[in-house]
Amino acid sequence: MKRAKFDDAAREALTDCVKKIETTTDAELVLVVRARSGSYRHADYLFGALLAFAVLLFLLFSPFDFHQYWVAIDVALFFLLGSLGASRSNTLRRLLTSGKFRAEAVRTGAAAMFYEAGIANTIAEMGVLIYLSILERRLELIADRGVLKGVNALEWNQILFDLRQAGRKPEPQVLLAGLENLAELMAKHLPATRENPNESPDAPRFELK
């Protein structure tokens, strides 16, 4: 079964979801979906080096005769091919990096986006960032002080846990289900008031290249 993608249809569905949520709460939601949260060049080069080393061993111990010039050429060629292949494979990049590295990359990316997207500058400090990074299969939720003061801590932590679990399967429908649970919490503790300006775009920000 083919996995759902973050395409135009997903953007429209997520936009409608954010609009609906913001009619029930004073919180200001910003949704960001990124292909990855950092450079994984070191993983690409590591895979290239491993492949080149395997080729070198084959050339050295193969029963066939190779001209010495071909050894250097083949090793360099397979290093480049391996690095290029890894750069196009989320699976290889995950396998060649630690969970700690990936988690830190997502936390750093989310924190930077919180300020870059102006979420920290809402009038009543009611900004909420939902940040999904696909390669790392991780979701971060960052809320401003006004939100954290208004919600119940235990309920907030449960929602945070549920959304992070949803982030392990980065698909539009899974994310939408998680947002619906967040909407219930926001409407309960931070209901919409008369002064509820829309301070940020409702459409999610997709950075998928």
mmCIF file with all atom_site columns, C-alpha atoms in Angstrom:
data_model
loop_
_atom_site.group_PDB
_atom_site.id
_atom_site.type_symbol
_atom_site.label_atom_id
_atom_site.label_alt_id
_atom_site.label_comp_id
_atom_site.label_asym_id
_atom_site.label_entity_id
_atom_site.label_seq_id
_atom_site.pdbx_PDB_ins_code
_atom_site.Cartn_x
_atom_site.Cartn_y
_atom_site.Cartn_z
_atom_site.occupancy
_atom_site.B_iso_or_equiv
_atom_site.pdbx_formal_charge
_atom_site.auth_seq_id
_atom_site.auth_comp_id
_atom_site.auth_asym_id
_atom_site.auth_atom_id
_atom_site.pdbx_PDB_model_num
ATOM 1   C CA . MET A 1 1   ? 0.000   0.000   0.000   1.00 0.00 ? 1   MET A CA 1
ATOM 2   C CA . LYS A 1 2   ? 1.412   3.342   -1.063  1.00 0.00 ? 2   LYS A CA 1
ATOM 3   C CA . ARG A 1 3   ? 2.112   5.823   1.717   1.00 0.00 ? 3   ARG A CA 1
ATOM 4   C CA . ALA A 1 4   ? 0.268   9.131   1.696   1.00 0.00 ? 4   ALA A CA 1
ATOM 5   C CA . LYS A 1 5   ? 2.363   12.148  0.782   1.00 0.00 ? 5   LYS A CA 1
ATOM 6   C CA . PHE A 1 6   ? 2.440   15.744  1.900   1.00 0.00 ? 6   PHE A CA 1
ATOM 7   C CA . ASP A 1 7   ? 1.088   17.104  -1.381  1.00 0.00 ? 7   ASP A CA 1
ATOM 8   C CA . ASP A 1 8   ? -1.423  19.786  -2.348  1.00 0.00 ? 8   ASP A CA 1
ATOM 9   C CA . ALA A 1 9   ? -4.326  17.711  -1.053  1.00 0.00 ? 9   ALA A CA 1
ATOM 10  C CA . ALA A 1 10  ? -2.581  17.264  2.290   1.00 0.00 ? 10  ALA A CA 1
ATOM 11  C CA . ARG A 1 11  ? -1.823  20.996  2.434   1.00 0.00 ? 11  ARG A CA 1
ATOM 12  C CA . GLU A 1 12  ? -5.496  21.820  1.869   1.00 0.00 ? 12  GLU A CA 1
ATOM 13  C CA . ALA A 1 13  ? -6.671  19.334  4.514   1.00 0.00 ? 13  ALA A CA 1
ATOM 14  C CA . LEU A 1 14  ? -4.166  20.601  7.061   1.00 0.00 ? 14  LEU A CA 1
ATOM 15  C CA . THR A 1 15  ? -5.041  24.223  6.301   1.00 0.00 ? 15  THR A CA 1
ATOM 16  C CA . ASP A 1 16  ? -8.722  23.517  6.912   1.00 0.00 ? 16  ASP A CA 1
ATOM 17  C CA . CYS A 1 17  ? -7.817  21.753  10.149  1.00 0.00 ? 17  CYS A CA 1
ATOM 18  C CA . VAL A 1 18  ? -5.799  24.714  11.441  1.00 0.00 ? 18  VAL A CA 1
ATOM 19  C CA . LYS A 1 19  ? -8.585  27.137  10.499  1.00 0.00 ? 19  LYS A CA 1
ATOM 20  C CA . LYS A 1 20  ? -11.120 25.014  12.353  1.00 0.00 ? 20  LYS A CA 1
ATOM 21  C CA . ILE A 1 21  ? -8.939  24.782  15.454  1.00 0.00 ? 21  ILE A CA 1
ATOM 22  C CA . GLU A 1 22  ? -8.343  28.529  15.567  1.00 0.00 ? 22  GLU A CA 1
ATOM 23  C CA . THR A 1 23  ? -12.086 29.228  15.590  1.00 0.00 ? 23  THR A CA 1
ATOM 24  C CA . THR A 1 24  ? -12.325 27.422  18.934  1.00 0.00 ? 24  THR A CA 1
ATOM 25  C CA . THR A 1 25  ? -9.245  28.780  20.704  1.00 0.00 ? 25  THR A CA 1
ATOM 26  C CA . ASP A 1 26  ? -7.168  31.903  21.195  1.00 0.00 ? 26  ASP A CA 1
ATOM 27  C CA . ALA A 1 27  ? -4.014  29.900  20.507  1.00 0.00 ? 27  ALA A CA 1
ATOM 28  C CA . GLU A 1 28  ? -2.212  30.674  17.252  1.00 0.00 ? 28  GLU A CA 1
ATOM 29  C CA . LEU A 1 29  ? -1.080  27.511  15.475  1.00 0.00 ? 29  LEU A CA 1
ATOM 30  C CA . VAL A 1 30  ? 1.736   27.250  12.960  1.00 0.00 ? 30  VAL A CA 1
ATOM 31  C CA . LEU A 1 31  ? 2.394   23.925  11.244  1.00 0.00 ? 31  LEU A CA 1
ATOM 32  C CA . VAL A 1 32  ? 5.734   23.152  9.619   1.00 0.00 ? 32  VAL A CA 1
ATOM 33  C CA . VAL A 1 33  ? 6.633   19.965  7.758   1.00 0.00 ? 33  VAL A CA 1
ATOM 34  C CA . ARG A 1 34  ? 10.253  19.559  6.683   1.00 0.00 ? 34  ARG A CA 1
ATOM 35  C CA . ALA A 1 35  ? 12.051  16.858  4.750   1.00 0.00 ? 35  ALA A CA 1
ATOM 36  C CA . ARG A 1 36  ? 14.894  16.921  7.291   1.00 0.00 ? 36  ARG A CA 1
ATOM 37  C CA . SER A 1 37  ? 16.208  19.134  10.070  1.00 0.00 ? 37  SER A CA 1
ATOM 38  C CA . GLY A 1 38  ? 19.889  19.277  9.268   1.00 0.00 ? 38  GLY A CA 1
ATOM 39  C CA . SER A 1 39  ? 22.683  18.337  6.930   1.00 0.00 ? 39  SER A CA 1
ATOM 40  C CA . TYR A 1 40  ? 23.482  14.649  6.829   1.00 0.00 ? 40  TYR A CA 1
ATOM 41  C CA . ARG A 1 41  ? 26.603  14.962  4.708   1.00 0.00 ? 41  ARG A CA 1
ATOM 42  C CA . HIS A 1 42  ? 28.659  13.098  7.272   1.00 0.00 ? 42  HIS A CA 1
ATOM 43  C CA . ALA A 1 43  ? 26.315  10.110  6.886   1.00 0.00 ? 43  ALA A CA 1
ATOM 44  C CA . ASP A 1 44  ? 26.577  10.337  3.106   1.00 0.00 ? 44  ASP A CA 1
ATOM 45  C CA . TYR A 1 45  ? 30.375  10.417  3.242   1.00 0.00 ? 45  TYR A CA 1
ATOM 46  C CA . LEU A 1 46  ? 30.463  7.568   5.735   1.00 0.00 ? 46  LEU A CA 1
ATOM 47  C CA . PHE A 1 47  ? 28.424  5.332   3.453   1.00 0.00 ? 47  PHE A CA 1
ATOM 48  C CA . GLY A 1 48  ? 30.603  6.364   0.505   1.00 0.00 ? 48  GLY A CA 1
ATOM 49  C CA . ALA A 1 49  ? 33.717  5.505   2.476   1.00 0.00 ? 49  ALA A CA 1
ATOM 50  C CA . LEU A 1 50  ? 32.340  2.119   3.545   1.00 0.00 ? 50  LEU A CA 1
ATOM 51  C CA . LEU A 1 51  ? 31.423  1.255   -0.027  1.00 0.00 ? 51  LEU A CA 1
ATOM 52  C CA . ALA A 1 52  ? 34.793  2.417   -1.329  1.00 0.00 ? 52  ALA A CA 1
ATOM 53  C CA . PHE A 1 53  ? 36.573  0.336   1.341   1.00 0.00 ? 53  PHE A CA 1
ATOM 54  C CA . ALA A 1 54  ? 34.571  -2.746  0.347   1.00 0.00 ? 54  ALA A CA 1
ATOM 55  C CA . VAL A 1 55  ? 35.530  -2.194  -3.297  1.00 0.00 ? 55  VAL A CA 1
ATOM 56  C CA . LEU A 1 56  ? 39.161  -1.754  -2.310  1.00 0.00 ? 56  LEU A CA 1
ATOM 57  C CA . LEU A 1 57  ? 39.145  -5.061  -0.430  1.00 0.00 ? 57  LEU A CA 1
ATOM 58  C CA . PHE A 1 58  ? 37.587  -6.764  -3.442  1.00 0.00 ? 58  PHE A CA 1
ATOM 59  C CA . LEU A 1 59  ? 40.225  -5.368  -5.784  1.00 0.00 ? 59  LEU A CA 1
ATOM 60  C CA . LEU A 1 60  ? 43.080  -6.312  -3.474  1.00 0.00 ? 60  LEU A CA 1
ATOM 61  C CA . PHE A 1 61  ? 41.989  -9.873  -2.813  1.00 0.00 ? 61  PHE A CA 1
ATOM 62  C CA . SER A 1 62  ? 40.195  -10.688 -6.039  1.00 0.00 ? 62  SER A CA 1
ATOM 63  C CA . PRO A 1 63  ? 41.645  -13.550 -8.110  1.00 0.00 ? 63  PRO A CA 1
ATOM 64  C CA . PHE A 1 64  ? 41.332  -11.311 -11.147 1.00 0.00 ? 64  PHE A CA 1
ATOM 65  C CA . ASP A 1 65  ? 44.092  -8.964  -12.194 1.00 0.00 ? 65  ASP A CA 1
ATOM 66  C CA . PHE A 1 66  ? 43.410  -5.230  -12.266 1.00 0.00 ? 66  PHE A CA 1
ATOM 67  C CA . HIS A 1 67  ? 45.733  -2.520  -13.432 1.00 0.00 ? 67  HIS A CA 1
ATOM 68  C CA . GLN A 1 68  ? 46.925  -0.447  -10.468 1.00 0.00 ? 68  GLN A CA 1
ATOM 69  C CA . TYR A 1 69  ? 45.514  2.718   -11.981 1.00 0.00 ? 69  TYR A CA 1
ATOM 70  C CA . TRP A 1 70  ? 42.026  1.246   -11.891 1.00 0.00 ? 70  TRP A CA 1
ATOM 71  C CA . VAL A 1 71  ? 42.245  0.705   -8.145  1.00 0.00 ? 71  VAL A CA 1
ATOM 72  C CA . ALA A 1 72  ? 42.368  4.420   -7.346  1.00 0.00 ? 72  ALA A CA 1
ATOM 73  C CA . ILE A 1 73  ? 39.759  5.241   -9.984  1.00 0.00 ? 73  ILE A CA 1
ATOM 74  C CA . ASP A 1 74  ? 37.315  2.569   -8.831  1.00 0.00 ? 74  ASP A CA 1
ATOM 75  C CA . VAL A 1 75  ? 37.682  3.465   -5.153  1.00 0.00 ? 75  VAL A CA 1
ATOM 76  C CA . ALA A 1 76  ? 37.055  7.157   -5.871  1.00 0.00 ? 76  ALA A CA 1
ATOM 77  C CA . LEU A 1 77  ? 34.139  6.352   -8.162  1.00 0.00 ? 77  LEU A CA 1
ATOM 78  C CA . PHE A 1 78  ? 32.395  4.117   -5.659  1.00 0.00 ? 78  PHE A CA 1
ATOM 79  C CA . PHE A 1 79  ? 32.938  6.683   -2.902  1.00 0.00 ? 79  PHE A CA 1
ATOM 80  C CA . LEU A 1 80  ? 31.099  9.242   -5.014  1.00 0.00 ? 80  LEU A CA 1
ATOM 81  C CA . LEU A 1 81  ? 28.356  6.789   -5.948  1.00 0.00 ? 81  LEU A CA 1
ATOM 82  C CA . GLY A 1 82  ? 27.901  5.735   -2.327  1.00 0.00 ? 82  GLY A CA 1
ATOM 83  C CA . SER A 1 83  ? 27.731  9.320   -1.101  1.00 0.00 ? 83  SER A CA 1
ATOM 84  C CA . LEU A 1 84  ? 25.203  10.208  -3.798  1.00 0.00 ? 84  LEU A CA 1
ATOM 85  C CA . GLY A 1 85  ? 23.082  7.158   -3.030  1.00 0.00 ? 85  GLY A CA 1
ATOM 86  C CA . ALA A 1 86  ? 23.001  7.907   0.692   1.00 0.00 ? 86  ALA A CA 1
ATOM 87  C CA . SER A 1 87  ? 22.031  11.528  0.045   1.00 0.00 ? 87  SER A CA 1
ATOM 88  C CA . ARG A 1 88  ? 18.855  10.245  -1.618  1.00 0.00 ? 88  ARG A CA 1
ATOM 89  C CA . SER A 1 89  ? 17.975  7.658   0.997   1.00 0.00 ? 89  SER A CA 1
ATOM 90  C CA . ASN A 1 90  ? 16.347  8.574   4.310   1.00 0.00 ? 90  ASN A CA 1
ATOM 91  C CA . THR A 1 91  ? 16.782  4.970   5.406   1.00 0.00 ? 91  THR A CA 1
ATOM 92  C CA . LEU A 1 92  ? 20.560  5.019   4.976   1.00 0.00 ? 92  LEU A CA 1
ATOM 93  C CA . ARG A 1 93  ? 20.848  8.387   6.674   1.00 0.00 ? 93  ARG A CA 1
ATOM 94  C CA . ARG A 1 94  ? 18.879  7.091   9.666   1.00 0.00 ? 94  ARG A CA 1
ATOM 95  C CA . LEU A 1 95  ? 20.988  3.923   9.842   1.00 0.00 ? 95  LEU A CA 1
ATOM 96  C CA . LEU A 1 96  ? 24.240  5.868   9.793   1.00 0.00 ? 96  LEU A CA 1
ATOM 97  C CA . THR A 1 97  ? 23.347  8.437   12.455  1.00 0.00 ? 97  THR A CA 1
ATOM 98  C CA . SER A 1 98  ? 22.494  8.085   16.122  1.00 0.00 ? 98  SER A CA 1
ATOM 99  C CA . GLY A 1 99  ? 19.047  8.684   17.573  1.00 0.00 ? 99  GLY A CA 1
ATOM 100 C CA . LYS A 1 100 ? 20.576  11.368  19.772  1.00 0.00 ? 100 LYS A CA 1
ATOM 101 C CA . PHE A 1 101 ? 21.941  13.245  16.758  1.00 0.00 ? 101 PHE A CA 1
ATOM 102 C CA . ARG A 1 102 ? 18.594  13.121  14.958  1.00 0.00 ? 102 ARG A CA 1
ATOM 103 C CA . ALA A 1 103 ? 16.642  14.221  18.032  1.00 0.00 ? 103 ALA A CA 1
ATOM 104 C CA . GLU A 1 104 ? 18.977  17.150  18.619  1.00 0.00 ? 104 GLU A CA 1
ATOM 105 C CA . ALA A 1 105 ? 18.735  18.185  14.960  1.00 0.00 ? 105 ALA A CA 1
ATOM 106 C CA . VAL A 1 106 ? 14.944  18.314  15.167  1.00 0.00 ? 106 VAL A CA 1
ATOM 107 C CA . ARG A 1 107 ? 14.928  20.188  18.480  1.00 0.00 ? 107 ARG A CA 1
ATOM 108 C CA . THR A 1 108 ? 17.350  22.754  17.083  1.00 0.00 ? 108 THR A CA 1
ATOM 109 C CA . GLY A 1 109 ? 15.367  23.137  13.869  1.00 0.00 ? 109 GLY A CA 1
ATOM 110 C CA . ALA A 1 110 ? 12.095  23.547  15.753  1.00 0.00 ? 110 ALA A CA 1
ATOM 111 C CA . ALA A 1 111 ? 13.539  26.127  18.144  1.00 0.00 ? 111 ALA A CA 1
ATOM 112 C CA . ALA A 1 112 ? 14.922  28.155  15.236  1.00 0.00 ? 112 ALA A CA 1
ATOM 113 C CA . MET A 1 113 ? 11.607  27.960  13.377  1.00 0.00 ? 113 MET A CA 1
ATOM 114 C CA . PHE A 1 114 ? 9.698   29.141  16.456  1.00 0.00 ? 114 PHE A CA 1
ATOM 115 C CA . TYR A 1 115 ? 11.434  32.514  16.164  1.00 0.00 ? 115 TYR A CA 1
ATOM 116 C CA . GLU A 1 116 ? 11.918  32.585  12.396  1.00 0.00 ? 116 GLU A CA 1
ATOM 117 C CA . ALA A 1 117 ? 8.179   32.174  11.745  1.00 0.00 ? 117 ALA A CA 1
ATOM 118 C CA . GLY A 1 118 ? 7.322   34.895  14.289  1.00 0.00 ? 118 GLY A CA 1
ATOM 119 C CA . ILE A 1 119 ? 5.490   32.509  16.609  1.00 0.00 ? 119 ILE A CA 1
ATOM 120 C CA . ALA A 1 120 ? 7.262   34.020  19.604  1.00 0.00 ? 120 ALA A CA 1
ATOM 121 C CA . ASN A 1 121 ? 5.837   37.440  18.741  1.00 0.00 ? 121 ASN A CA 1
ATOM 122 C CA . THR A 1 122 ? 2.094   36.882  19.072  1.00 0.00 ? 122 THR A CA 1
ATOM 123 C CA . ILE A 1 123 ? 0.237   39.552  21.041  1.00 0.00 ? 123 ILE A CA 1
ATOM 124 C CA . ALA A 1 124 ? -0.831  37.390  23.990  1.00 0.00 ? 124 ALA A CA 1
ATOM 125 C CA . GLU A 1 125 ? 2.076   34.915  23.804  1.00 0.00 ? 125 GLU A CA 1
ATOM 126 C CA . MET A 1 126 ? -0.311  32.260  22.497  1.00 0.00 ? 126 MET A CA 1
ATOM 127 C CA . GLY A 1 127 ? 1.784   30.849  19.655  1.00 0.00 ? 127 GLY A CA 1
ATOM 128 C CA . VAL A 1 128 ? 2.091   27.095  19.130  1.00 0.00 ? 128 VAL A CA 1
ATOM 129 C CA . LEU A 1 129 ? 4.483   25.435  16.691  1.00 0.00 ? 129 LEU A CA 1
ATOM 130 C CA . ILE A 1 130 ? 3.841   21.916  15.434  1.00 0.00 ? 130 ILE A CA 1
ATOM 131 C CA . TYR A 1 131 ? 7.060   20.899  13.721  1.00 0.00 ? 131 TYR A CA 1
ATOM 132 C CA . LEU A 1 132 ? 7.295   17.575  11.867  1.00 0.00 ? 132 LEU A CA 1
ATOM 133 C CA . SER A 1 133 ? 10.591  16.383  10.403  1.00 0.00 ? 133 SER A CA 1
ATOM 134 C CA . ILE A 1 134 ? 10.142  13.451  8.041   1.00 0.00 ? 134 ILE A CA 1
ATOM 135 C CA . LEU A 1 135 ? 13.631  11.964  7.789   1.00 0.00 ? 135 LEU A CA 1
ATOM 136 C CA . GLU A 1 136 ? 13.986  11.788  11.566  1.00 0.00 ? 136 GLU A CA 1
ATOM 137 C CA . ARG A 1 137 ? 10.371  10.659  12.014  1.00 0.00 ? 137 ARG A CA 1
ATOM 138 C CA . ARG A 1 138 ? 10.043  13.093  14.871  1.00 0.00 ? 138 ARG A CA 1
ATOM 139 C CA . LEU A 1 139 ? 7.569   15.794  15.865  1.00 0.00 ? 139 LEU A CA 1
ATOM 140 C CA . GLU A 1 140 ? 8.265   18.695  18.210  1.00 0.00 ? 140 GLU A CA 1
ATOM 141 C CA . LEU A 1 141 ? 5.610   20.874  19.813  1.00 0.00 ? 141 LEU A CA 1
ATOM 142 C CA . ILE A 1 142 ? 6.705   24.267  21.127  1.00 0.00 ? 142 ILE A CA 1
ATOM 143 C CA . ALA A 1 143 ? 4.246   26.589  22.858  1.00 0.00 ? 143 ALA A CA 1
ATOM 144 C CA . ASP A 1 144 ? 4.667   30.134  24.116  1.00 0.00 ? 144 ASP A CA 1
ATOM 145 C CA . ARG A 1 145 ? 4.189   31.126  27.750  1.00 0.00 ? 145 ARG A CA 1
ATOM 146 C CA . GLY A 1 146 ? 0.550   32.127  27.434  1.00 0.00 ? 146 GLY A CA 1
ATOM 147 C CA . VAL A 1 147 ? -0.381  28.642  26.268  1.00 0.00 ? 147 VAL A CA 1
ATOM 148 C CA . LEU A 1 148 ? 1.654   26.821  28.893  1.00 0.00 ? 148 LEU A CA 1
ATOM 149 C CA . LYS A 1 149 ? 0.107   28.948  31.643  1.00 0.00 ? 149 LYS A CA 1
ATOM 150 C CA . GLY A 1 150 ? -3.416  28.223  30.467  1.00 0.00 ? 150 GLY A CA 1
ATOM 151 C CA . VAL A 1 151 ? -3.404  24.469  29.899  1.00 0.00 ? 151 VAL A CA 1
ATOM 152 C CA . ASN A 1 152 ? -3.353  21.672  32.438  1.00 0.00 ? 152 ASN A CA 1
ATOM 153 C CA . ALA A 1 153 ? 0.198   20.351  32.692  1.00 0.00 ? 153 ALA A CA 1
ATOM 154 C CA . LEU A 1 154 ? -0.753  16.668  32.817  1.00 0.00 ? 154 LEU A CA 1
ATOM 155 C CA . GLU A 1 155 ? -3.086  16.939  29.841  1.00 0.00 ? 155 GLU A CA 1
ATOM 156 C CA . TRP A 1 156 ? -0.504  18.933  27.906  1.00 0.00 ? 156 TRP A CA 1
ATOM 157 C CA . ASN A 1 157 ? 2.178   16.321  28.517  1.00 0.00 ? 157 ASN A CA 1
ATOM 158 C CA . GLN A 1 158 ? -0.180  13.582  27.347  1.00 0.00 ? 158 GLN A CA 1
ATOM 159 C CA . ILE A 1 159 ? -0.942  15.468  24.139  1.00 0.00 ? 159 ILE A CA 1
ATOM 160 C CA . LEU A 1 160 ? 2.763   16.076  23.638  1.00 0.00 ? 160 LEU A CA 1
ATOM 161 C CA . PHE A 1 161 ? 3.471   12.362  24.065  1.00 0.00 ? 161 PHE A CA 1
ATOM 162 C CA . ASP A 1 162 ? 0.688   11.391  21.648  1.00 0.00 ? 162 ASP A CA 1
ATOM 163 C CA . LEU A 1 163 ? 1.862   13.845  18.990  1.00 0.00 ? 163 LEU A CA 1
ATOM 164 C CA . ARG A 1 164 ? 5.438   12.643  19.251  1.00 0.00 ? 164 ARG A CA 1
ATOM 165 C CA . GLN A 1 165 ? 4.205   9.092   18.806  1.00 0.00 ? 165 GLN A CA 1
ATOM 166 C CA . ALA A 1 166 ? 2.311   10.244  15.715  1.00 0.00 ? 166 ALA A CA 1
ATOM 167 C CA . GLY A 1 167 ? 5.519   11.820  14.430  1.00 0.00 ? 167 GLY A CA 1
ATOM 168 C CA . ARG A 1 168 ? 7.042   8.354   14.125  1.00 0.00 ? 168 ARG A CA 1
ATOM 169 C CA . LYS A 1 169 ? 4.697   7.763   11.196  1.00 0.00 ? 169 LYS A CA 1
ATOM 170 C CA . PRO A 1 170 ? 4.963   11.041  9.266   1.00 0.00 ? 170 PRO A CA 1
ATOM 171 C CA . GLU A 1 171 ? 1.799   10.899  7.168   1.00 0.00 ? 171 GLU A CA 1
ATOM 172 C CA . PRO A 1 172 ? -0.940  13.538  6.708   1.00 0.00 ? 172 PRO A CA 1
ATOM 173 C CA . GLN A 1 173 ? -3.784  11.469  8.173   1.00 0.00 ? 173 GLN A CA 1
ATOM 174 C CA . VAL A 1 174 ? -1.781  10.566  11.270  1.00 0.00 ? 174 VAL A CA 1
ATOM 175 C CA . LEU A 1 175 ? -0.889  14.220  11.791  1.00 0.00 ? 175 LEU A CA 1
ATOM 176 C CA . LEU A 1 176 ? -4.502  15.301  11.327  1.00 0.00 ? 176 LEU A CA 1
ATOM 177 C CA . ALA A 1 177 ? -5.658  12.854  13.989  1.00 0.00 ? 177 ALA A CA 1
ATOM 178 C CA . GLY A 1 178 ? -3.068  14.217  16.400  1.00 0.00 ? 178 GLY A CA 1
ATOM 179 C CA . LEU A 1 179 ? -4.135  17.794  15.706  1.00 0.00 ? 179 LEU A CA 1
ATOM 180 C CA . GLU A 1 180 ? -7.747  16.942  16.507  1.00 0.00 ? 180 GLU A CA 1
ATOM 181 C CA . ASN A 1 181 ? -6.714  15.838  19.998  1.00 0.00 ? 181 ASN A CA 1
ATOM 182 C CA . LEU A 1 182 ? -4.709  19.041  20.420  1.00 0.00 ? 182 LEU A CA 1
ATOM 183 C CA . ALA A 1 183 ? -7.763  21.044  19.316  1.00 0.00 ? 183 ALA A CA 1
ATOM 184 C CA . GLU A 1 184 ? -9.882  19.563  22.093  1.00 0.00 ? 184 GLU A CA 1
ATOM 185 C CA . LEU A 1 185 ? -7.327  20.539  24.723  1.00 0.00 ? 185 LEU A CA 1
ATOM 186 C CA . MET A 1 186 ? -6.980  24.077  23.361  1.00 0.00 ? 186 MET A CA 1
ATOM 187 C CA . ALA A 1 187 ? -10.730 24.619  23.193  1.00 0.00 ? 187 ALA A CA 1
ATOM 188 C CA . LYS A 1 188 ? -11.115 23.377  26.754  1.00 0.00 ? 188 LYS A CA 1
ATOM 189 C CA . HIS A 1 189 ? -8.441  25.505  28.429  1.00 0.00 ? 189 HIS A CA 1
ATOM 190 C CA . LEU A 1 190 ? -7.913  28.366  25.951  1.00 0.00 ? 190 LEU A CA 1
ATOM 191 C CA . PRO A 1 191 ? -11.329 28.991  24.382  1.00 0.00 ? 191 PRO A CA 1
ATOM 192 C CA . ALA A 1 192 ? -11.753 31.638  21.721  1.00 0.00 ? 192 ALA A CA 1
ATOM 193 C CA . THR A 1 193 ? -12.604 35.148  22.884  1.00 0.00 ? 193 THR A CA 1
ATOM 194 C CA . ARG A 1 194 ? -13.779 38.210  20.999  1.00 0.00 ? 194 ARG A CA 1
ATOM 195 C CA . GLU A 1 195 ? -10.223 39.445  20.623  1.00 0.00 ? 195 GLU A CA 1
ATOM 196 C CA . ASN A 1 196 ? -8.789  36.605  18.575  1.00 0.00 ? 196 ASN A CA 1
ATOM 197 C CA . PRO A 1 197 ? -6.842  37.994  15.594  1.00 0.00 ? 197 PRO A CA 1
ATOM 198 C CA . ASN A 1 198 ? -5.312  35.624  13.054  1.00 0.00 ? 198 ASN A CA 1
ATOM 199 C CA . GLU A 1 199 ? -1.637  36.533  13.378  1.00 0.00 ? 199 GLU A CA 1
ATOM 200 C CA . SER A 1 200 ? -0.073  33.876  11.133  1.00 0.00 ? 200 SER A CA 1
ATOM 201 C CA . PRO A 1 201 ? -0.977  32.014  7.928   1.00 0.00 ? 201 PRO A CA 1
ATOM 202 C CA . ASP A 1 202 ? -3.225  28.984  8.363   1.00 0.00 ? 202 ASP A CA 1
ATOM 203 C CA . ALA A 1 203 ? -1.574  27.058  5.529   1.00 0.00 ? 203 ALA A CA 1
ATOM 204 C CA . PRO A 1 204 ? 1.187   24.709  6.691   1.00 0.00 ? 204 PRO A CA 1
ATOM 205 C CA . ARG A 1 205 ? 4.737   25.473  5.720   1.00 0.00 ? 205 ARG A CA 1
ATOM 206 C CA . PHE A 1 206 ? 6.133   22.605  3.618   1.00 0.00 ? 206 PHE A CA 1
ATOM 207 C CA . GLU A 1 207 ? 9.894   22.383  3.103   1.00 0.00 ? 207 GLU A CA 1
ATOM 208 C CA . LEU A 1 208 ? 10.229  19.042  1.370   1.00 0.00 ? 208 LEU A CA 1
ATOM 209 C CA . LYS A 1 209 ? 13.248  19.424  -0.919  1.00 0.00 ? 209 LYS A CA 1
#
